[in-house]
mmCIF file of C-alpha atoms in Angstrom:
data_model
loop_
_atom_site.group_PDB
_atom_site.id
_atom_site.type_symbol
_atom_site.label_atom_id
_atom_site.label_comp_id
_atom_site.label_asym_id
_atom_site.label_seq_id
_atom_site.Cartn_x
_atom_site.Cartn_y
_atom_site.Cartn_z
ATOM 1 C CA MET A 1 -18.861 -29.390 -14.990
ATOM 2 C CA ASP A 2 -15.138 -28.533 -14.639
ATOM 3 C CA VAL A 3 -13.457 -30.380 -16.467
ATOM 4 C CA ARG A 4 -9.620 -28.338 -16.786
ATOM 5 C CA PRO A 5 -6.887 -30.446 -14.998
ATOM 6 C CA ASN A 6 -6.247 -27.510 -12.723
ATOM 7 C CA PRO A 7 -10.007 -26.209 -11.565
ATOM 8 C CA ASP A 8 -8.207 -23.057 -10.206
ATOM 9 C CA PRO A 9 -4.696 -22.674 -11.591
ATOM 10 C CA GLY A 10 -4.022 -19.274 -9.437
ATOM 11 C CA ARG A 11 -3.521 -21.502 -6.983
ATOM 12 C CA ALA A 12 -0.041 -22.062 -5.338
ATOM 13 C CA ALA A 13 1.005 -25.840 -5.420
ATOM 14 C CA PRO A 14 0.507 -27.657 -2.379
ATOM 15 C CA GLU A 15 4.137 -28.136 -2.108
ATOM 16 C CA HIS A 16 5.132 -24.527 -1.692
ATOM 17 C CA SER A 17 2.075 -24.522 1.199
ATOM 18 C CA GLY A 18 4.247 -24.281 3.918
ATOM 19 C CA ALA A 19 6.225 -20.862 2.787
ATOM 20 C CA TYR A 20 2.526 -19.121 1.202
ATOM 21 C CA LEU A 21 1.945 -19.394 4.935
ATOM 22 C CA ALA A 22 5.193 -18.975 6.364
ATOM 23 C CA THR A 23 5.776 -15.636 3.998
ATOM 24 C CA ALA A 24 1.491 -14.082 5.502
ATOM 25 C CA LEU A 25 2.122 -14.931 9.331
ATOM 26 C CA SER A 26 5.516 -13.082 8.797
ATOM 27 C CA LEU A 27 4.122 -9.883 6.985
ATOM 28 C CA ALA A 28 0.905 -9.777 9.767
ATOM 29 C CA VAL A 29 2.687 -9.365 12.720
ATOM 30 C CA TYR A 30 5.091 -6.799 10.248
ATOM 31 C CA SER A 31 1.893 -5.005 9.971
ATOM 32 C CA GLY A 32 0.657 -5.027 13.283
ATOM 33 C CA VAL A 33 3.401 -3.829 14.237
ATOM 34 C CA LEU A 34 2.965 -1.096 12.482
ATOM 35 C CA THR A 35 -0.595 -0.439 13.018
ATOM 36 C CA ALA A 36 1.059 -0.669 17.087
ATOM 37 C CA TRP A 37 3.062 3.118 15.794
ATOM 38 C CA THR A 38 -0.120 3.817 14.954
ATOM 39 C CA VAL A 39 -2.172 3.998 17.341
ATOM 40 C CA TYR A 40 -0.083 4.491 19.762
ATOM 41 C CA GLY A 41 0.473 8.268 17.859
ATOM 42 C CA ILE A 42 -3.208 8.596 17.491
ATOM 43 C CA ARG A 43 -2.799 7.954 21.564
ATOM 44 C CA GLN A 44 -0.288 11.022 21.898
ATOM 45 C CA GLY A 45 -1.273 13.979 19.995
ATOM 46 C CA ASP A 46 -4.554 16.081 21.100
ATOM 47 C CA GLY A 47 -6.609 14.958 17.992
ATOM 48 C CA ASN A 48 -8.887 11.974 17.521
ATOM 49 C CA ALA A 49 -8.714 8.751 14.948
ATOM 50 C CA TRP A 50 -11.131 10.369 12.652
ATOM 51 C CA ASP A 51 -8.396 12.940 12.528
ATOM 52 C CA PHE A 52 -6.407 10.997 11.095
ATOM 53 C CA LEU A 53 -8.484 9.967 8.375
ATOM 54 C CA GLU A 54 -8.246 12.621 7.674
ATOM 55 C CA GLY A 55 -4.744 13.236 7.959
ATOM 56 C CA MET A 56 -4.651 10.867 5.731
ATOM 57 C CA PHE A 57 -5.718 11.997 1.962
ATOM 58 C CA ASN A 58 -4.793 15.328 4.293
ATOM 59 C CA PRO A 59 -1.289 16.605 4.077
ATOM 60 C CA GLY A 60 -2.663 19.982 5.532
ATOM 61 C CA ALA A 61 -4.360 19.131 7.984
ATOM 62 C CA SER A 62 -3.741 18.661 11.506
ATOM 63 C CA LEU A 63 -2.319 15.728 12.384
ATOM 64 C CA THR A 64 -1.694 14.169 15.844
ATOM 65 C CA THR A 65 1.502 13.227 16.610
ATOM 66 C CA GLN A 66 2.952 10.435 14.598
ATOM 67 C CA VAL A 67 6.007 8.440 13.893
ATOM 68 C CA LEU A 68 4.662 6.379 10.401
ATOM 69 C CA GLY A 69 4.342 8.465 7.210
ATOM 70 C CA PRO A 70 1.750 8.226 4.814
ATOM 71 C CA HIS A 71 4.662 5.815 2.492
ATOM 72 C CA GLU A 72 4.712 3.389 5.853
ATOM 73 C CA TRP A 73 0.501 3.458 6.157
ATOM 74 C CA ALA A 74 0.017 2.671 2.599
ATOM 75 C CA PHE A 75 2.985 -0.394 3.319
ATOM 76 C CA THR A 76 0.913 -1.635 6.842
ATOM 77 C CA VAL A 77 -2.646 -2.065 3.809
ATOM 78 C CA ALA A 78 -0.570 -3.505 1.578
ATOM 79 C CA CYS A 79 1.415 -6.267 3.588
ATOM 80 C CA LEU A 80 -1.793 -6.483 5.957
ATOM 81 C CA VAL A 81 -3.541 -7.353 1.905
ATOM 82 C CA ILE A 82 -0.588 -9.434 0.930
ATOM 83 C CA ALA A 83 -0.774 -11.709 3.929
ATOM 84 C CA GLY A 84 -4.569 -12.343 3.542
ATOM 85 C CA LEU A 85 -3.286 -13.512 -0.697
ATOM 86 C CA ALA A 86 -0.551 -15.151 0.699
ATOM 87 C CA LEU A 87 -2.514 -16.873 3.132
ATOM 88 C CA ALA A 88 -5.421 -18.269 0.424
ATOM 89 C CA GLN A 89 -2.263 -19.558 -1.836
ATOM 90 C CA ARG A 90 -3.031 -17.377 -3.740
ATOM 91 C CA ARG A 91 -0.121 -17.462 -6.672
ATOM 92 C CA VAL A 92 -0.798 -13.255 -7.637
ATOM 93 C CA ALA A 93 1.672 -13.680 -4.325
ATOM 94 C CA ARG A 94 4.653 -14.494 -4.332
ATOM 95 C CA SER A 95 5.967 -11.126 -6.721
ATOM 96 C CA ALA A 96 3.903 -9.078 -3.937
ATOM 97 C CA ALA A 97 5.485 -10.736 -1.179
ATOM 98 C CA LEU A 98 8.991 -11.144 -2.719
ATOM 99 C CA LEU A 99 8.990 -6.974 -3.576
ATOM 100 C CA SER A 100 7.790 -6.488 0.649
ATOM 101 C CA GLY A 101 10.480 -8.530 1.181
ATOM 102 C CA PHE A 102 13.010 -6.439 -0.451
ATOM 103 C CA VAL A 103 12.293 -3.158 0.922
ATOM 104 C CA LEU A 104 11.941 -4.168 4.258
ATOM 105 C CA LEU A 105 15.293 -5.245 4.028
ATOM 106 C CA ALA A 106 16.923 -1.961 2.265
ATOM 107 C CA VAL A 107 14.677 -0.489 5.470
ATOM 108 C CA SER A 108 16.505 -2.373 7.795
ATOM 109 C CA LEU A 109 20.087 -2.524 6.232
ATOM 110 C CA ARG A 110 19.984 1.622 5.645
ATOM 111 C CA GLU A 111 19.390 1.890 10.024
ATOM 112 C CA GLY A 112 22.143 -0.327 10.344
ATOM 113 C CA LEU A 113 24.199 1.533 8.418
ATOM 114 C CA GLY A 114 22.936 4.848 11.086
ATOM 115 C CA LEU A 115 23.784 2.314 14.238
ATOM 116 C CA PHE A 116 27.626 3.224 13.263
ATOM 117 C CA ASP A 117 27.612 6.837 14.466
ATOM 118 C CA ALA A 118 27.847 6.723 18.123
ATOM 119 C CA ALA A 119 25.107 9.623 18.518
ATOM 120 C CA TYR A 120 22.202 7.877 17.280
ATOM 121 C CA ARG A 121 23.416 4.481 19.022
ATOM 122 C CA ASP A 122 22.610 7.642 21.978
ATOM 123 C CA GLN A 123 19.868 8.663 21.231
ATOM 124 C CA HIS A 124 18.077 5.036 21.083
ATOM 125 C CA ARG A 125 19.174 4.619 24.756
ATOM 126 C CA HIS A 126 18.201 7.585 25.965
ATOM 127 C CA ASP A 127 14.716 7.707 24.375
ATOM 128 C CA PRO A 128 12.839 5.684 26.222
ATOM 129 C CA LEU A 129 10.997 4.851 22.357
ATOM 130 C CA GLY A 130 14.299 4.261 20.871
ATOM 131 C CA GLY A 131 14.381 -0.289 22.076
ATOM 132 C CA TRP A 132 10.982 -0.046 20.588
ATOM 133 C CA ALA A 133 12.702 1.126 17.516
ATOM 134 C CA LEU A 134 14.841 -0.727 17.420
ATOM 135 C CA ALA A 135 13.137 -3.609 17.985
ATOM 136 C CA THR A 136 11.103 -2.764 14.913
ATOM 137 C CA ARG A 137 13.932 -2.319 12.534
ATOM 138 C CA GLY A 138 15.267 -6.208 13.718
ATOM 139 C CA LEU A 139 11.850 -7.124 12.934
ATOM 140 C CA GLY A 140 11.149 -5.484 9.929
ATOM 141 C CA LEU A 141 14.898 -7.651 9.382
ATOM 142 C CA VAL A 142 13.718 -11.214 9.721
ATOM 143 C CA VAL A 143 11.327 -10.901 8.304
ATOM 144 C CA ALA A 144 12.439 -9.791 5.533
ATOM 145 C CA LEU A 145 14.833 -12.727 5.260
ATOM 146 C CA VAL A 146 11.800 -14.779 6.068
ATOM 147 C CA VAL A 147 9.240 -13.514 3.315
ATOM 148 C CA LEU A 148 12.428 -14.248 0.495
ATOM 149 C CA LEU A 149 13.926 -17.298 1.545
ATOM 150 C CA ALA A 150 10.941 -18.741 1.276
ATOM 151 C CA MET A 151 9.349 -17.408 -1.728
ATOM 152 C CA PHE A 152 13.061 -17.210 -3.849
ATOM 153 C CA PRO A 153 12.049 -21.283 -4.253
ATOM 154 C CA ALA A 154 8.526 -20.898 -4.132
ATOM 155 C CA THR A 155 8.389 -21.268 -8.200
ATOM 156 C CA GLU A 156 6.489 -23.731 -10.433
ATOM 157 C CA ARG A 157 5.185 -24.379 -14.141
ATOM 158 C CA ARG A 158 2.065 -22.692 -14.955
ATOM 159 C CA ARG A 159 -0.922 -25.490 -14.447
ATOM 160 C CA GLY A 160 -4.123 -25.252 -15.891
ATOM 161 C CA VAL A 161 -3.827 -23.407 -18.751
ATOM 162 C CA HIS A 162 -4.100 -23.853 -22.888
ATOM 163 C CA PRO A 163 -3.034 -21.305 -25.043
ATOM 164 C CA SER A 164 -5.231 -20.385 -27.782
ATOM 165 C CA ALA A 165 -4.427 -20.029 -31.618
ATOM 166 C CA PRO A 166 -3.374 -16.761 -33.090
ATOM 167 C CA GLY A 167 -4.571 -14.284 -33.989
ATOM 168 C CA VAL A 168 -7.980 -15.925 -31.524
ATOM 169 C CA ALA A 169 -9.256 -12.471 -29.912
ATOM 170 C CA ASP A 170 -9.462 -14.090 -26.770
ATOM 171 C CA ASP A 171 -6.155 -15.653 -26.474
ATOM 172 C CA PRO A 172 -5.238 -15.314 -22.386
ATOM 173 C CA GLU A 173 -1.369 -15.034 -23.435
ATOM 174 C CA ALA A 174 -1.709 -11.724 -25.939
ATOM 175 C CA TRP A 175 -3.892 -9.812 -23.331
ATOM 176 C CA TRP A 176 -1.429 -10.868 -20.927
ATOM 177 C CA ARG A 177 1.830 -9.808 -22.958
ATOM 178 C CA ARG A 178 -0.418 -6.273 -24.087
ATOM 179 C CA SER A 179 -1.274 -5.265 -21.095
ATOM 180 C CA SER A 180 2.038 -6.310 -18.791
ATOM 181 C CA ARG A 181 4.172 -4.439 -22.127
ATOM 182 C CA ILE A 182 1.352 -1.120 -21.174
ATOM 183 C CA CYS A 183 2.292 -0.981 -17.528
ATOM 184 C CA GLY A 184 6.264 -1.697 -18.263
ATOM 185 C CA VAL A 185 6.207 1.369 -20.484
ATOM 186 C CA LEU A 186 4.208 3.386 -17.997
ATOM 187 C CA PHE A 187 6.090 2.225 -15.005
ATOM 188 C CA LEU A 188 10.086 2.714 -17.168
ATOM 189 C CA LEU A 189 8.522 6.649 -18.039
ATOM 190 C CA MET A 190 7.129 7.172 -14.763
ATOM 191 C CA GLY A 191 10.356 6.348 -13.237
ATOM 192 C CA LEU A 192 12.714 8.851 -15.921
ATOM 193 C CA ALA A 193 10.422 11.517 -14.570
ATOM 194 C CA ARG A 194 11.253 10.596 -10.746
ATOM 195 C CA ILE A 195 14.608 10.495 -11.837
ATOM 196 C CA GLY A 196 14.320 14.687 -13.290
ATOM 197 C CA TRP A 197 12.822 15.809 -10.335
ATOM 198 C CA ALA A 198 15.736 13.853 -8.148
ATOM 199 C CA VAL A 199 18.467 15.414 -10.149
ATOM 200 C CA ARG A 200 16.735 18.796 -10.185
ATOM 201 C CA ASP A 201 15.937 18.543 -5.956
ATOM 202 C CA LEU A 202 19.770 17.803 -5.758
ATOM 203 C CA THR A 203 20.723 21.168 -7.694
ATOM 204 C CA GLY A 204 19.461 23.164 -3.362
ATOM 205 C CA MET A 205 21.068 20.592 -1.513
ATOM 206 C CA GLY A 206 24.379 18.941 -1.494
ATOM 207 C CA THR A 207 24.916 15.444 -3.263
ATOM 208 C CA GLY A 208 26.977 14.001 -0.932
ATOM 209 C CA HIS A 209 23.918 14.782 1.718
ATOM 210 C CA TYR A 210 20.594 13.729 -0.822
ATOM 211 C CA LEU A 211 22.979 10.205 -1.153
ATOM 212 C CA ARG A 212 23.751 9.481 2.364
ATOM 213 C CA ALA A 213 19.706 10.708 3.417
ATOM 214 C CA VAL A 214 19.329 7.381 1.117
ATOM 215 C CA VAL A 215 21.635 4.701 2.765
ATOM 216 C CA ASP A 216 22.136 5.617 5.857
ATOM 217 C CA GLY A 217 19.156 5.763 8.736
ATOM 218 C CA SER A 218 20.840 8.767 11.414
ATOM 219 C CA VAL A 219 21.269 11.512 8.540
ATOM 220 C CA LEU A 220 18.257 12.955 10.003
ATOM 221 C CA GLY A 221 19.112 12.040 13.118
ATOM 222 C CA THR A 222 15.130 11.350 14.828
ATOM 223 C CA LEU A 223 14.349 8.353 15.697
ATOM 224 C CA ASP A 224 10.896 8.639 13.726
ATOM 225 C CA LEU A 225 9.794 4.799 11.800
ATOM 226 C CA ALA A 226 9.300 7.546 8.440
ATOM 227 C CA ALA A 227 11.176 7.058 5.754
ATOM 228 C CA PRO A 228 12.696 10.691 4.622
ATOM 229 C CA THR A 229 11.628 12.099 0.821
ATOM 230 C CA GLU A 230 15.062 10.574 -0.496
ATOM 231 C CA PHE A 231 15.310 7.209 0.953
ATOM 232 C CA THR A 232 11.353 6.745 -0.847
ATOM 233 C CA THR A 233 12.864 9.371 -4.236
ATOM 234 C CA VAL A 234 15.328 6.779 -5.234
ATOM 235 C CA GLY A 235 13.340 4.155 -3.583
ATOM 236 C CA SER A 236 10.853 3.855 -5.776
ATOM 237 C CA VAL A 237 12.670 5.209 -8.921
ATOM 238 C CA LEU A 238 14.653 1.418 -8.643
ATOM 239 C CA VAL A 239 11.497 -0.191 -8.247
ATOM 240 C CA LEU A 240 9.942 1.095 -11.241
ATOM 241 C CA PHE A 241 13.047 0.610 -13.618
ATOM 242 C CA VAL A 242 13.405 -3.055 -12.423
ATOM 243 C CA LEU A 243 9.505 -3.774 -12.766
ATOM 244 C CA GLY A 244 9.688 -1.412 -15.553
ATOM 245 C CA VAL A 245 11.901 -4.305 -17.784
ATOM 246 C CA LEU A 246 10.493 -7.503 -16.164
ATOM 247 C CA ALA A 247 6.493 -6.484 -17.329
ATOM 248 C CA LEU A 248 7.552 -5.492 -20.530
ATOM 249 C CA PRO A 249 8.499 -8.864 -22.057
ATOM 250 C CA GLY A 250 5.680 -10.227 -20.442
ATOM 251 C CA ARG A 251 6.142 -12.503 -17.362
ATOM 252 C CA ARG A 252 3.334 -13.616 -15.556
ATOM 253 C CA GLU A 253 5.008 -13.803 -12.469
ATOM 254 C CA VAL A 254 5.999 -9.545 -11.911
ATOM 255 C CA ARG A 255 1.975 -9.286 -11.833
ATOM 256 C CA GLY A 256 1.359 -9.066 -8.291
ATOM 257 C CA ALA A 257 3.871 -6.628 -7.673
ATOM 258 C CA LEU A 258 3.090 -4.576 -10.497
ATOM 259 C CA LEU A 259 -0.483 -4.345 -8.430
ATOM 260 C CA VAL A 260 0.503 -3.810 -5.185
ATOM 261 C CA PHE A 261 2.780 -1.337 -5.723
ATOM 262 C CA ALA A 262 0.761 0.636 -8.406
ATOM 263 C CA ALA A 263 -1.739 1.092 -5.814
ATOM 264 C CA LEU A 264 0.934 2.606 -3.455
ATOM 265 C CA GLU A 265 2.348 5.171 -5.894
ATOM 266 C CA LEU A 266 -1.968 5.866 -6.115
ATOM 267 C CA TYR A 267 -2.512 6.720 -2.967
ATOM 268 C CA VAL A 268 0.625 9.191 -2.754
ATOM 269 C CA THR A 269 -0.527 11.204 -5.365
ATOM 270 C CA VAL A 270 -4.312 10.844 -4.694
ATOM 271 C CA ARG A 271 -2.807 12.657 -1.533
ATOM 272 C CA MET A 272 -0.658 15.025 -3.343
ATOM 273 C CA VAL A 273 -3.741 15.221 -5.759
ATOM 274 C CA VAL A 274 -4.790 16.618 -2.592
ATOM 275 C CA TRP A 275 -2.534 18.578 -0.814
ATOM 276 C CA LEU A 276 -2.160 20.375 -4.226
ATOM 277 C CA THR A 277 -6.710 21.538 -3.698
ATOM 278 C CA VAL A 278 -6.179 22.593 -0.522
ATOM 279 C CA THR A 279 -4.006 25.124 -1.471
ATOM 280 C CA ASP A 280 -5.132 26.106 -4.629
ATOM 281 C CA PHE A 281 -2.316 25.275 -6.638
ATOM 282 C CA PHE A 282 -3.935 24.658 -9.834
ATOM 283 C CA ASN A 283 -5.267 27.641 -10.362
ATOM 284 C CA ARG A 284 -1.472 29.019 -9.316
ATOM 285 C CA SER A 285 0.475 25.958 -11.734
ATOM 286 C CA PHE A 286 1.591 27.693 -15.130
ATOM 287 C CA GLU A 287 2.658 31.037 -13.552
ATOM 288 C CA THR A 288 6.473 28.829 -13.451
ATOM 289 C CA PRO A 289 7.564 26.748 -15.364
ATOM 290 C CA GLY A 290 8.711 24.155 -12.406
ATOM 291 C CA GLY A 291 4.515 24.677 -11.663
ATOM 292 C CA ALA A 292 2.974 24.248 -14.948
ATOM 293 C CA LEU A 293 6.070 20.231 -15.116
ATOM 294 C CA SER A 294 4.833 19.607 -11.440
ATOM 295 C CA LEU A 295 0.926 19.167 -12.676
ATOM 296 C CA ALA A 296 2.258 16.640 -15.450
ATOM 297 C CA THR A 297 4.190 15.070 -13.592
ATOM 298 C CA THR A 298 1.275 14.717 -11.317
ATOM 299 C CA ALA A 299 -1.542 14.440 -13.905
ATOM 300 C CA TYR A 300 0.887 11.510 -15.754
ATOM 301 C CA ALA A 301 1.221 10.229 -12.635
ATOM 302 C CA LEU A 302 -2.475 9.395 -11.283
ATOM 303 C CA ALA A 303 -3.408 8.465 -15.274
ATOM 304 C CA ALA A 304 -0.084 5.796 -15.239
ATOM 305 C CA MET A 305 -0.464 4.514 -12.286
ATOM 306 C CA THR A 306 -4.388 3.842 -12.304
ATOM 307 C CA SER A 307 -4.130 2.889 -15.768
ATOM 308 C CA VAL A 308 -2.041 -0.134 -14.445
ATOM 309 C CA VAL A 309 -4.141 -1.160 -10.933
ATOM 310 C CA VAL A 310 -7.081 -1.435 -13.888
ATOM 311 C CA LEU A 311 -4.226 -3.564 -16.312
ATOM 312 C CA ALA A 312 -2.957 -6.068 -13.748
ATOM 313 C CA GLY A 313 -5.993 -6.327 -11.789
ATOM 314 C CA GLY A 314 -8.266 -6.514 -14.650
ATOM 315 C CA ARG A 315 -11.276 -9.104 -14.565
ATOM 316 C CA GLY A 316 -11.256 -13.013 -15.741
ATOM 317 C CA SER A 317 -7.180 -11.859 -15.138
ATOM 318 C CA GLY A 318 -5.857 -15.536 -14.843
ATOM 319 C CA PRO A 319 -2.771 -16.390 -11.757
ATOM 320 C CA TYR A 320 -0.489 -13.837 -13.399
ATOM 321 C CA GLY A 321 -2.878 -11.685 -15.102
ATOM 322 C CA GLY A 322 -4.145 -13.367 -18.321
ATOM 323 C CA MET A 323 -7.596 -13.972 -19.562
ATOM 324 C CA ARG A 324 -9.331 -16.321 -18.936
ATOM 325 C CA THR A 325 -12.069 -17.820 -21.512
ATOM 326 C CA GLU A 326 -13.918 -18.786 -19.092
ATOM 327 C CA GLY A 327 -13.720 -15.011 -17.503
ATOM 328 C CA PHE A 328 -15.392 -14.226 -20.989
ATOM 329 C CA ARG A 329 -18.387 -16.705 -20.515
ATOM 330 C CA THR A 330 -19.495 -15.491 -17.124
ATOM 331 C CA ALA A 331 -18.674 -11.841 -17.226
ATOM 332 C CA ALA A 332 -22.187 -11.127 -18.155
ATOM 333 C CA VAL A 333 -23.089 -12.542 -14.794
ATOM 334 C CA GLY A 334 -20.314 -10.151 -12.746
ATOM 335 C CA ARG A 335 -17.626 -13.189 -12.276
ATOM 336 C CA ASN A 336 -14.189 -12.011 -12.085
ATOM 337 C CA GLY A 337 -11.207 -14.758 -11.819
ATOM 338 C CA GLY A 338 -8.776 -12.074 -10.662
ATOM 339 C CA LEU A 339 -7.195 -13.446 -7.766
#
């Protein structure tokens, strides 16, 4: 019989159920809108759903007309997963939801700045989809504010976790501190690598134009909802450094965000590996120093993000990633203590 004070320490406190429910509904609605845009793109093109599925992992495939890009596809799935976790009142959803809220807020503010450009506003007025695109951005802003305002106050003290004596092999706190620090170092190194490639890209274009593309939605001159490379690169660097710094002290609260962002990065990296394979880049990568460095960076990203996903979502994890003591006792029968 389970005699712990809280049989399920991974579940949010009852007083926060409203915040988790509001977050779940908001993210589910937004992911539904992004899914609708994806279906619209498939129906407008010459391909079918199978062509789209191939294009999700093979950038060289003949894709149907798409308004969204791979980052938006991955974000849609992430929002659905976070919504499910929040609906189930899992504590791990909190940091992941906050991360999604900040991403949506950044995207919305970028679009809002772009609307100061008269030509960009005219595009929204004259394009048949302009109003729908603007409504999607407006919804993203509302969802971001709801998630951030609901989840920030939803903090709670740990319950039902009894620290082990120092030196005990199954000490849950020690296990998560080690795993969290590893995740933090991996994220920080990945962020440094991204900065290096961003600086290299700046040599081929003006710094002002690059930075403007990060914060101004009117730079591309199109109404596509897909974020440009400049925005995703700078955004990923910021997230890698912020989460990396938060993970170094072994903060349990950051586990959900680590898991979700590492999964997003892993998908993008796998897609890149498929592209390198299709284009036979692997056989030609060592012909130039830049090619060899690119291959090394891709290999590191694949290994690092896979490691973070495994560590942050490992077997027998407690509410924020620590190993539950009972996880060792029940591993033989395949019982998980994670989400």
